[in-house]
mmCIF file of C-alpha atoms in Angstrom:
data_model
loop_
_atom_site.group_PDB
_atom_site.id
_atom_site.type_symbol
_atom_site.label_atom_id
_atom_site.label_comp_id
_atom_site.label_asym_id
_atom_site.label_seq_id
_atom_site.Cartn_x
_atom_site.Cartn_y
_atom_site.Cartn_z
ATOM 1 C CA MET U 1 -6.408 -10.191 2.581
ATOM 2 C CA LEU U 2 -7.606 -6.714 3.521
ATOM 3 C CA VAL U 3 -4.392 -4.838 2.981
ATOM 4 C CA ALA U 4 -3.204 -2.896 0.049
ATOM 5 C CA GLY U 5 0.129 -4.010 -1.354
ATOM 6 C CA CYS U 6 1.157 -6.929 0.751
ATOM 7 C CA SER U 7 3.005 -10.050 -0.311
ATOM 8 C CA SER U 8 2.687 -12.965 2.050
ATOM 9 C CA ASP U 9 4.843 -16.035 2.263
ATOM 10 C CA VAL U 10 3.876 -16.827 5.817
ATOM 11 C CA PRO U 11 6.462 -18.997 7.606
ATOM 12 C CA ALA U 12 5.516 -21.998 9.675
ATOM 13 C CA THR U 13 6.347 -20.174 12.863
ATOM 14 C CA ASN U 14 4.960 -16.787 13.768
ATOM 15 C CA PRO U 15 7.816 -14.294 13.400
ATOM 16 C CA SER U 16 5.772 -11.253 14.333
ATOM 17 C CA ALA U 17 6.962 -8.801 16.906
ATOM 18 C CA SER U 18 3.533 -8.607 18.494
ATOM 19 C CA ALA U 19 2.786 -8.639 22.191
ATOM 20 C CA SER U 20 -0.735 -8.949 23.549
ATOM 21 C CA ALA U 21 -1.793 -7.424 26.821
ATOM 22 C CA ASP U 22 -1.872 -10.916 28.321
ATOM 23 C CA ALA U 23 1.826 -11.241 27.580
ATOM 24 C CA GLY U 24 2.585 -7.904 29.170
ATOM 25 C CA ALA U 25 2.973 -4.402 27.823
ATOM 26 C CA GLY U 26 5.614 -3.563 25.256
ATOM 27 C CA THR U 27 6.453 -3.901 21.599
ATOM 28 C CA GLY U 28 7.882 -7.423 21.782
ATOM 29 C CA GLU U 29 10.916 -8.796 20.004
ATOM 30 C CA THR U 30 12.269 -7.446 16.755
ATOM 31 C CA SER U 31 10.796 -9.342 13.818
ATOM 32 C CA GLU U 32 13.048 -11.458 11.610
ATOM 33 C CA PHE U 33 11.531 -9.451 8.730
ATOM 34 C CA PHE U 34 13.256 -6.264 9.920
ATOM 35 C CA VAL U 35 16.136 -5.271 7.628
ATOM 36 C CA GLN U 36 18.127 -2.322 8.923
ATOM 37 C CA ALA U 37 19.483 -1.287 5.523
ATOM 38 C CA ASP U 38 15.990 -1.197 4.004
ATOM 39 C CA TYR U 39 14.706 0.771 6.984
ATOM 40 C CA ASP U 40 17.535 3.302 6.660
ATOM 41 C CA ASN U 41 16.916 3.681 2.918
ATOM 42 C CA GLU U 42 13.186 4.328 3.361
ATOM 43 C CA MET U 43 13.768 6.821 6.149
ATOM 44 C CA ALA U 44 16.102 8.721 3.816
ATOM 45 C CA LEU U 45 13.622 8.616 0.919
ATOM 46 C CA ARG U 46 10.945 10.284 3.068
ATOM 47 C CA THR U 47 12.818 13.573 2.760
ATOM 48 C CA THR U 48 14.035 13.095 -0.806
ATOM 49 C CA SER U 49 12.650 15.379 -3.501
ATOM 50 C CA ALA U 50 11.057 13.564 -6.426
ATOM 51 C CA THR U 51 11.864 14.227 -10.067
ATOM 52 C CA GLY U 52 9.133 14.357 -12.688
ATOM 53 C CA PRO U 53 5.932 16.312 -13.424
ATOM 54 C CA ALA U 54 4.779 18.156 -10.297
ATOM 55 C CA ASP U 55 1.109 17.375 -10.939
ATOM 56 C CA LYS U 56 1.645 13.706 -11.825
ATOM 57 C CA PRO U 57 3.142 11.830 -8.853
ATOM 58 C CA TRP U 58 2.622 8.517 -10.662
ATOM 59 C CA GLU U 59 5.271 9.678 -13.155
ATOM 60 C CA GLN U 60 7.677 10.954 -10.506
ATOM 61 C CA ALA U 61 10.649 9.028 -9.128
ATOM 62 C CA LEU U 62 12.830 9.200 -6.024
ATOM 63 C CA ASN U 63 16.595 8.902 -6.589
ATOM 64 C CA PRO U 64 16.058 7.380 -10.044
ATOM 65 C CA GLN U 65 18.750 5.179 -11.570
ATOM 66 C CA ASN U 66 17.705 4.626 -15.160
ATOM 67 C CA ALA U 67 17.781 1.285 -16.961
ATOM 68 C CA ASP U 68 18.712 1.091 -20.635
ATOM 69 C CA THR U 69 15.826 -0.455 -22.583
ATOM 70 C CA ALA U 70 17.157 -0.137 -26.146
ATOM 71 C CA LYS U 71 17.103 -3.916 -26.694
ATOM 72 C CA TYR U 72 13.338 -3.987 -26.134
ATOM 73 C CA LYS U 73 12.510 -1.290 -28.695
ATOM 74 C CA LYS U 74 9.958 -2.344 -31.267
ATOM 75 C CA ALA U 75 7.314 -0.775 -33.453
ATOM 76 C CA GLY U 76 3.771 -0.539 -32.181
ATOM 77 C CA PRO U 77 0.897 -0.956 -31.753
ATOM 78 C CA TYR U 78 1.446 -3.087 -28.647
ATOM 79 C CA ASN U 79 -0.158 -5.996 -26.889
ATOM 80 C CA LEU U 80 0.222 -5.452 -23.137
ATOM 81 C CA CYS U 81 -0.488 -8.258 -20.693
ATOM 82 C CA PHE U 82 -1.187 -8.034 -16.971
ATOM 83 C CA SER U 83 -1.034 -10.830 -14.407
ATOM 84 C CA ASN U 84 -2.918 -9.487 -11.390
ATOM 85 C CA ALA U 85 -2.815 -11.049 -7.919
ATOM 86 C CA GLY U 86 -6.475 -10.169 -7.566
ATOM 87 C CA VAL U 87 -9.043 -7.510 -6.796
ATOM 88 C CA GLY U 88 -10.085 -8.864 -3.419
ATOM 89 C CA ASN U 89 -10.140 -5.587 -1.489
ATOM 90 C CA PRO U 90 -11.140 -1.961 -2.156
ATOM 91 C CA TRP U 91 -7.536 -0.804 -2.573
ATOM 92 C CA ARG U 92 -6.943 -3.234 -5.410
ATOM 93 C CA GLN U 93 -10.330 -2.500 -6.967
ATOM 94 C CA VAL U 94 -9.604 1.233 -7.105
ATOM 95 C CA GLY U 95 -6.120 0.574 -8.419
ATOM 96 C CA PHE U 96 -7.277 -1.721 -11.204
ATOM 97 C CA LYS U 97 -9.800 0.868 -12.360
ATOM 98 C CA ASN U 98 -6.896 3.326 -12.546
ATOM 99 C CA MET U 99 -4.879 0.935 -14.687
ATOM 100 C CA GLN U 100 -7.739 0.210 -17.077
ATOM 101 C CA ALA U 101 -8.367 3.923 -17.551
ATOM 102 C CA GLU U 102 -4.659 4.639 -18.090
ATOM 103 C CA VAL U 103 -4.655 2.091 -20.916
ATOM 104 C CA LYS U 104 -7.457 4.024 -22.606
ATOM 105 C CA LEU U 105 -5.215 7.104 -22.790
ATOM 106 C CA HIS U 106 -2.768 5.337 -25.131
ATOM 107 C CA PRO U 107 -3.974 4.521 -28.661
ATOM 108 C CA GLU U 108 -0.708 2.688 -29.333
ATOM 109 C CA ILE U 109 -1.987 -0.131 -27.097
ATOM 110 C CA LYS U 110 -3.952 -2.409 -29.444
ATOM 111 C CA SER U 111 -4.904 -4.922 -26.733
ATOM 112 C CA PHE U 112 -4.712 -5.253 -22.961
ATOM 113 C CA GLN U 113 -5.038 -8.838 -21.756
ATOM 114 C CA VAL U 114 -5.645 -9.359 -18.037
ATOM 115 C CA ALA U 115 -5.557 -12.515 -15.914
ATOM 116 C CA ASP U 116 -6.948 -12.338 -12.358
ATOM 117 C CA ALA U 117 -5.277 -14.865 -10.043
ATOM 118 C CA GLU U 118 -8.022 -14.512 -7.417
ATOM 119 C CA SER U 119 -5.298 -14.318 -4.716
ATOM 120 C CA LYS U 120 -4.075 -17.831 -5.554
ATOM 121 C CA ASP U 121 -0.398 -18.524 -6.220
ATOM 122 C CA ASP U 122 -0.981 -21.612 -8.340
ATOM 123 C CA LYS U 123 -3.490 -19.813 -10.539
ATOM 124 C CA GLN U 124 -1.151 -16.862 -11.067
ATOM 125 C CA ILE U 125 1.701 -19.161 -12.053
ATOM 126 C CA SER U 126 -0.620 -20.761 -14.623
ATOM 127 C CA ASP U 127 -1.900 -17.332 -15.707
ATOM 128 C CA ILE U 128 1.615 -16.121 -16.499
ATOM 129 C CA THR U 129 2.287 -19.186 -18.638
ATOM 130 C CA ASP U 130 -1.000 -18.688 -20.498
ATOM 131 C CA LEU U 131 -0.387 -14.985 -21.102
ATOM 132 C CA LEU U 132 3.067 -15.645 -22.526
ATOM 133 C CA GLY U 133 1.388 -17.774 -25.189
ATOM 134 C CA LYS U 134 -0.816 -14.894 -26.308
ATOM 135 C CA GLY U 135 1.741 -12.688 -27.990
ATOM 136 C CA CYS U 136 2.497 -10.271 -25.161
ATOM 137 C CA ASP U 137 4.921 -7.504 -26.063
ATOM 138 C CA ALA U 138 5.413 -6.736 -22.365
ATOM 139 C CA LEU U 139 4.129 -8.328 -19.165
ATOM 140 C CA ILE U 140 3.046 -6.429 -16.041
ATOM 141 C CA VAL U 141 2.913 -8.487 -12.830
ATOM 142 C CA SER U 142 1.512 -7.708 -9.403
ATOM 143 C CA PRO U 143 2.548 -10.905 -7.562
ATOM 144 C CA ASN U 144 0.233 -12.603 -5.122
ATOM 145 C CA THR U 145 3.220 -13.606 -2.990
ATOM 146 C CA THR U 146 6.911 -12.920 -3.229
ATOM 147 C CA ALA U 147 8.923 -16.148 -3.077
ATOM 148 C CA THR U 148 6.380 -18.451 -4.700
ATOM 149 C CA LEU U 149 5.919 -16.262 -7.792
ATOM 150 C CA THR U 150 9.626 -15.620 -8.316
ATOM 151 C CA PRO U 151 10.305 -18.625 -10.615
ATOM 152 C CA ALA U 152 7.320 -17.786 -12.829
ATOM 153 C CA VAL U 153 8.514 -14.196 -13.174
ATOM 154 C CA GLU U 154 12.026 -15.377 -14.023
ATOM 155 C CA GLN U 155 10.633 -17.612 -16.758
ATOM 156 C CA ALA U 156 8.682 -14.666 -18.154
ATOM 157 C CA CYS U 157 11.778 -12.452 -18.139
ATOM 158 C CA ALA U 158 13.424 -14.844 -20.573
ATOM 159 C CA LYS U 159 10.710 -14.137 -23.140
ATOM 160 C CA VAL U 160 9.429 -10.548 -22.751
ATOM 161 C CA PRO U 161 10.226 -7.386 -20.788
ATOM 162 C CA VAL U 162 8.592 -7.693 -17.356
ATOM 163 C CA ILE U 163 7.412 -4.875 -15.101
ATOM 164 C CA VAL U 164 6.639 -5.788 -11.478
ATOM 165 C CA PHE U 165 4.763 -3.407 -9.198
ATOM 166 C CA ASP U 166 3.134 -3.123 -5.774
ATOM 167 C CA ARG U 167 4.497 -6.421 -4.402
ATOM 168 C CA GLY U 168 8.000 -7.583 -5.169
ATOM 169 C CA VAL U 169 9.738 -10.800 -6.190
ATOM 170 C CA ASN U 170 13.126 -12.221 -5.232
ATOM 171 C CA THR U 171 14.841 -11.607 -8.550
ATOM 172 C CA LYS U 172 16.404 -8.678 -10.376
ATOM 173 C CA CYS U 173 15.277 -9.866 -13.816
ATOM 174 C CA PRO U 174 12.306 -7.476 -14.291
ATOM 175 C CA VAL U 175 13.212 -4.337 -16.207
ATOM 176 C CA THR U 176 11.874 -2.351 -13.265
ATOM 177 C CA PHE U 177 10.038 -2.750 -9.966
ATOM 178 C CA ILE U 178 7.530 0.013 -9.221
ATOM 179 C CA ASN U 179 6.142 0.935 -5.804
ATOM 180 C CA PRO U 180 5.985 3.837 -3.362
ATOM 181 C CA ILE U 181 8.611 4.248 -0.637
ATOM 182 C CA GLY U 182 7.374 1.318 1.434
ATOM 183 C CA GLY U 183 6.189 -0.113 4.705
ATOM 184 C CA TYR U 184 8.834 1.348 6.986
ATOM 185 C CA ALA U 185 7.936 4.869 5.876
ATOM 186 C CA PHE U 186 4.224 4.161 6.422
ATOM 187 C CA GLY U 187 4.711 2.748 9.903
ATOM 188 C CA ALA U 188 7.077 5.458 11.023
ATOM 189 C CA ALA U 189 4.727 8.259 9.936
ATOM 190 C CA GLY U 190 1.951 6.949 12.171
ATOM 191 C CA ALA U 191 4.154 6.239 15.169
ATOM 192 C CA GLU U 192 5.871 9.614 15.016
ATOM 193 C CA PHE U 193 2.490 11.323 14.932
ATOM 194 C CA LEU U 194 1.373 9.543 18.118
ATOM 195 C CA ILE U 195 4.648 10.345 19.847
ATOM 196 C CA GLU U 196 4.001 14.004 19.033
ATOM 197 C CA LYS U 197 0.325 14.065 20.033
ATOM 198 C CA VAL U 198 0.083 11.684 23.022
ATOM 199 C CA LYS U 199 1.395 12.868 26.380
ATOM 200 C CA PRO U 200 4.473 11.059 27.789
ATOM 201 C CA GLY U 201 3.394 7.927 29.619
ATOM 202 C CA GLY U 202 0.185 7.714 27.590
ATOM 203 C CA ASN U 203 -1.307 4.348 26.620
ATOM 204 C CA VAL U 204 -1.038 3.283 22.993
ATOM 205 C CA LEU U 205 -2.757 0.294 21.408
ATOM 206 C CA ALA U 206 -1.254 -1.065 18.200
ATOM 207 C CA LEU U 207 -3.634 -2.841 15.827
ATOM 208 C CA ARG U 208 -2.261 -5.036 13.063
ATOM 209 C CA ILE U 209 -3.955 -7.156 10.421
ATOM 210 C CA LEU U 210 -1.805 -10.268 9.970
ATOM 211 C CA PRO U 211 1.593 -11.656 10.957
ATOM 212 C CA GLY U 212 4.139 -12.769 8.384
ATOM 213 C CA VAL U 213 3.188 -10.283 5.648
ATOM 214 C CA ASP U 214 6.301 -8.418 4.522
ATOM 215 C CA VAL U 215 4.903 -4.911 4.060
ATOM 216 C CA LEU U 216 2.888 -5.138 7.289
ATOM 217 C CA GLU U 217 5.885 -6.458 9.206
ATOM 218 C CA ALA U 218 7.869 -3.503 7.848
ATOM 219 C CA ARG U 219 5.176 -1.057 8.967
ATOM 220 C CA TRP U 220 5.189 -2.495 12.472
ATOM 221 C CA GLY U 221 8.993 -2.762 12.492
ATOM 222 C CA ALA U 222 9.370 0.969 11.919
ATOM 223 C CA ALA U 223 6.678 1.798 14.465
ATOM 224 C CA LYS U 224 8.406 -0.412 17.038
ATOM 225 C CA VAL U 225 11.693 1.450 16.511
ATOM 226 C CA ALA U 226 9.942 4.759 17.152
ATOM 227 C CA PHE U 227 7.892 3.576 20.143
ATOM 228 C CA ASP U 228 10.909 1.941 21.788
ATOM 229 C CA LYS U 229 12.671 5.312 21.774
ATOM 230 C CA SER U 230 9.632 7.173 23.125
ATOM 231 C CA GLN U 231 8.028 7.638 26.531
ATOM 232 C CA LEU U 232 4.736 6.141 25.411
ATOM 233 C CA LYS U 233 3.431 2.903 26.909
ATOM 234 C CA VAL U 234 2.430 0.347 24.294
ATOM 235 C CA VAL U 235 -0.186 -1.598 26.242
ATOM 236 C CA GLY U 236 -0.886 -4.146 23.522
ATOM 237 C CA VAL U 237 -0.240 -5.240 19.969
ATOM 238 C CA GLU U 238 -3.197 -7.153 18.560
ATOM 239 C CA PHE U 239 -4.206 -8.708 15.243
ATOM 240 C CA THR U 240 -7.626 -7.771 13.869
ATOM 241 C CA ASP U 241 -7.664 -9.910 10.696
ATOM 242 C CA GLY U 242 -8.936 -6.740 9.014
ATOM 243 C CA ASP U 243 -12.352 -7.396 10.542
ATOM 244 C CA ALA U 244 -14.358 -4.393 11.792
ATOM 245 C CA ALA U 245 -16.297 -6.339 14.434
ATOM 246 C CA LYS U 246 -13.139 -7.945 15.815
ATOM 247 C CA THR U 247 -11.443 -4.548 15.854
ATOM 248 C CA LYS U 248 -14.273 -3.077 17.941
ATOM 249 C CA THR U 249 -14.139 -5.991 20.370
ATOM 250 C CA ILE U 250 -10.383 -5.661 20.850
ATOM 251 C CA VAL U 251 -10.571 -1.913 21.420
ATOM 252 C CA ASN U 252 -13.473 -2.278 23.849
ATOM 253 C CA ASN U 253 -11.533 -4.887 25.845
ATOM 254 C CA TYR U 254 -8.559 -2.549 26.168
ATOM 255 C CA ILE U 255 -10.774 0.365 27.184
ATOM 256 C CA GLN U 256 -12.278 -1.799 29.930
ATOM 257 C CA ARG U 257 -8.886 -3.025 31.071
ATOM 258 C CA PHE U 258 -6.954 0.249 31.061
ATOM 259 C CA GLY U 259 -9.685 2.863 31.353
ATOM 260 C CA ASN U 260 -8.048 5.206 28.882
ATOM 261 C CA ILE U 261 -6.345 4.527 25.577
ATOM 262 C CA ASP U 262 -4.645 7.698 24.397
ATOM 263 C CA GLY U 263 -3.469 6.601 20.968
ATOM 264 C CA VAL U 264 -4.227 3.919 18.382
ATOM 265 C CA TRP U 265 -1.608 2.928 15.815
ATOM 266 C CA MET U 266 -2.742 0.840 12.843
ATOM 267 C CA ASP U 267 -0.763 -0.886 10.110
ATOM 268 C CA ALA U 268 -3.610 -0.377 7.599
ATOM 269 C CA GLY U 269 -6.642 1.849 7.693
ATOM 270 C CA ALA U 270 -9.421 -0.487 6.584
ATOM 271 C CA THR U 271 -10.844 -0.769 10.123
ATOM 272 C CA SER U 272 -9.838 2.644 11.457
ATOM 273 C CA VAL U 273 -13.444 3.855 11.506
ATOM 274 C CA ALA U 274 -14.448 0.777 13.514
ATOM 275 C CA ALA U 275 -11.636 1.446 15.987
ATOM 276 C CA ALA U 276 -12.752 5.054 16.451
ATOM 277 C CA GLU U 277 -16.395 4.051 16.789
ATOM 278 C CA ALA U 278 -15.493 1.726 19.675
ATOM 279 C CA PHE U 279 -14.468 4.758 21.719
ATOM 280 C CA GLU U 280 -17.668 6.551 20.776
ATOM 281 C CA ASP U 281 -19.725 3.507 21.778
ATOM 282 C CA ALA U 282 -17.955 3.383 25.147
ATOM 283 C CA GLY U 283 -18.569 7.063 25.822
ATOM 284 C CA LYS U 284 -14.854 7.780 25.684
ATOM 285 C CA PRO U 285 -13.101 10.649 23.896
ATOM 286 C CA PHE U 286 -11.541 9.796 20.574
ATOM 287 C CA PRO U 287 -7.819 9.056 20.915
ATOM 288 C CA ALA U 288 -5.106 10.209 18.571
ATOM 289 C CA ILE U 289 -5.438 7.687 15.760
ATOM 290 C CA VAL U 290 -3.680 6.479 12.628
ATOM 291 C CA GLY U 291 -5.843 5.717 9.584
ATOM 292 C CA GLU U 292 -5.413 5.673 5.825
ATOM 293 C CA ASP U 293 -6.809 7.523 2.814
ATOM 294 C CA GLN U 294 -10.176 5.764 2.514
ATOM 295 C CA GLN U 295 -13.030 8.251 2.284
ATOM 296 C CA ASP U 296 -14.957 6.840 5.256
ATOM 297 C CA PHE U 297 -12.054 7.595 7.596
ATOM 298 C CA LEU U 298 -11.267 10.974 6.064
ATOM 299 C CA ARG U 299 -14.896 12.092 6.430
ATOM 300 C CA MET U 300 -15.093 10.916 10.032
ATOM 301 C CA TRP U 301 -11.825 12.715 10.744
ATOM 302 C CA GLN U 302 -13.198 15.942 9.312
ATOM 303 C CA ASP U 303 -16.683 15.641 10.836
ATOM 304 C CA GLN U 304 -15.544 14.616 14.317
ATOM 305 C CA LYS U 305 -12.405 16.789 14.306
ATOM 306 C CA LEU U 306 -10.251 13.801 15.150
ATOM 307 C CA THR U 307 -6.618 14.048 16.107
ATOM 308 C CA ALA U 308 -5.470 11.884 13.231
ATOM 309 C CA VAL U 309 -2.985 11.190 10.491
ATOM 310 C CA ALA U 310 -3.246 9.047 7.353
ATOM 311 C CA PRO U 311 -0.082 7.526 5.904
ATOM 312 C CA THR U 312 -0.782 6.262 2.404
ATOM 313 C CA TYR U 313 0.218 3.562 -0.076
ATOM 314 C CA PRO U 314 -1.138 5.437 -3.085
ATOM 315 C CA THR U 315 -3.328 3.654 -5.585
ATOM 316 C CA TYR U 316 -1.983 5.997 -8.253
ATOM 317 C CA GLN U 317 0.901 3.524 -8.542
ATOM 318 C CA TRP U 318 -1.386 1.371 -10.729
ATOM 319 C CA ARG U 319 -1.004 3.914 -13.540
ATOM 320 C CA THR U 320 2.784 3.761 -13.608
ATOM 321 C CA PRO U 321 3.308 0.194 -14.945
ATOM 322 C CA VAL U 322 1.394 1.005 -18.138
ATOM 323 C CA ILE U 323 3.494 4.126 -18.653
ATOM 324 C CA ALA U 324 6.669 2.146 -17.924
ATOM 325 C CA ALA U 325 5.735 -0.660 -20.333
ATOM 326 C CA LEU U 326 5.262 1.791 -23.197
ATOM 327 C CA LYS U 327 8.537 3.557 -22.456
ATOM 328 C CA ILE U 328 10.373 0.231 -22.469
ATOM 329 C CA LEU U 329 8.819 -0.866 -25.773
ATOM 330 C CA LYS U 330 9.814 2.478 -27.297
ATOM 331 C CA GLY U 331 13.403 2.023 -26.082
ATOM 332 C CA GLU U 332 13.198 4.865 -23.574
ATOM 333 C CA GLN U 333 14.992 4.663 -20.244
ATOM 334 C CA VAL U 334 12.987 3.982 -17.081
ATOM 335 C CA PRO U 335 13.965 4.233 -13.409
ATOM 336 C CA SER U 336 14.927 0.844 -11.950
ATOM 337 C CA PRO U 337 13.734 0.495 -9.300
ATOM 338 C CA TRP U 338 11.015 3.097 -9.758
ATOM 339 C CA LYS U 339 10.255 4.514 -6.313
ATOM 340 C CA LEU U 340 7.185 6.762 -6.220
ATOM 341 C CA PRO U 341 6.361 9.456 -3.656
ATOM 342 C CA GLN U 342 4.308 8.328 -0.656
ATOM 343 C CA PRO U 343 2.425 11.335 0.763
ATOM 344 C CA THR U 344 0.873 11.566 4.223
ATOM 345 C CA ILE U 345 -2.500 13.213 4.855
ATOM 346 C CA THR U 346 -2.540 15.593 7.825
ATOM 347 C CA ASP U 347 -4.864 18.221 9.242
ATOM 348 C CA ALA U 348 -3.154 20.731 6.991
ATOM 349 C CA ASN U 349 -4.148 19.021 3.727
ATOM 350 C CA LEU U 350 -7.150 16.908 4.792
ATOM 351 C CA SER U 351 -9.669 19.110 2.988
ATOM 352 C CA GLN U 352 -7.906 18.428 -0.335
ATOM 353 C CA TYR U 353 -8.734 14.730 -0.108
ATOM 354 C CA VAL U 354 -12.223 14.573 1.416
ATOM 355 C CA ASP U 355 -14.696 14.039 -1.418
ATOM 356 C CA PRO U 356 -18.358 13.424 -0.476
ATOM 357 C CA SER U 357 -19.138 12.456 -4.065
ATOM 358 C CA MET U 358 -17.002 9.311 -3.850
ATOM 359 C CA PRO U 359 -17.868 5.971 -2.152
ATOM 360 C CA PRO U 360 -16.798 5.362 1.473
ATOM 361 C CA LEU U 361 -14.171 2.785 0.458
ATOM 362 C CA HIS U 362 -12.647 4.897 -2.294
ATOM 363 C CA TYR U 363 -8.968 5.745 -1.820
ATOM 364 C CA ALA U 364 -8.335 9.458 -2.055
ATOM 365 C CA MET U 365 -4.748 9.108 -3.259
ATOM 366 C CA CYS U 366 -5.867 7.522 -6.528
ATOM 367 C CA GLY U 367 -4.558 10.207 -8.868
ATOM 368 C CA CYS U 368 -7.509 9.341 -11.077
ATOM 369 C CA SER U 369 -9.536 12.552 -11.430
ATOM 370 C CA ASP U 370 -8.067 13.192 -14.901
ATOM 371 C CA LEU U 371 -8.801 9.694 -16.184
ATOM 372 C CA PRO U 372 -11.596 8.799 -18.620
ATOM 373 C CA GLY U 373 -14.753 7.625 -16.864
ATOM 374 C CA TYR U 374 -14.060 9.476 -13.624
ATOM 375 C CA PRO U 375 -15.893 9.648 -11.250
ATOM 376 C CA GLY U 376 -18.609 7.248 -12.397
ATOM 377 C CA ASP U 377 -16.418 4.233 -13.100
ATOM 378 C CA TRP U 378 -15.064 4.510 -9.544
ATOM 379 C CA GLY U 379 -18.577 4.592 -8.095
ATOM 380 C CA GLY U 380 -18.708 8.360 -7.663
ATOM 381 C CA LYS U 381 -21.420 10.832 -8.468
#
């Protein structure tokens, strides 16, 4: 799965609000994943000021409501355990490097035991059981999927303090759930940018990765709300499977069919460079485009002077669970849930995030430049 923090319990039927060009222009029906209250909350959080250290967004929180952790207080040193969904894409690889380096900053951590579920629910359920037999003082979980992992997390909660991050579960038993604002905020940022930059009546192509993935459905749900209120013409909503070649083919087909595509909205930026290159290959001007904070896109944006925006789902969130676990074991209060800031990269701040010394698939919003081993451990020079 080529998306950052997505949890997928794909239903038997396709609930997506997608509409291909063959089915006619438009944004389609509202997805059953769309939850108005969650949408309203995320829209409000976009303008909420965070509390915490100004130079450490991974320690900041939006509208924090603190949980009492006194019952978990114990003397160190500590054995932290981490059940990871996997490291199957660059976002997760960067994030895991962040987490490993954060652990190195804390001498009170005597051991850090990690189980990689390789994106398999059954393996992660087994991993959690195995970790609980290894003397964990606290368990960090990034679930592979939401509903399927919920019982395993509930069983863990009965034995140790649990911190869930990135992808959620359907239970309130973890001491805290850590993630940035969310999918609605991501999707809205991109759609609003296109509404501002593309002339009324302009053609917009929406590119999605997969149906039935909660965070991606939320991103598209928010974009749909914005597009439905605009004067833009959504000429198609297509799934790319996160594949660069398929993305190019889809874009080329729409260029041939409509002549001009004025804007491209994307629910994740992994194939944004491929989408832009399709216009270049066709001899067409670059459209206004939505990407993400991968270096390949940021460099192309800067070099080609694209009209672009990059919503983010920051990989710096991988640092926060380690910090939270230690606070909990020391009996200190932690926000619950712990909502982190979710910045957007624009023309105004692009130069702050372009880094030629880092690999093309490195995520700029890693918050990792102060960590031990940087930049080499992240593949940088």
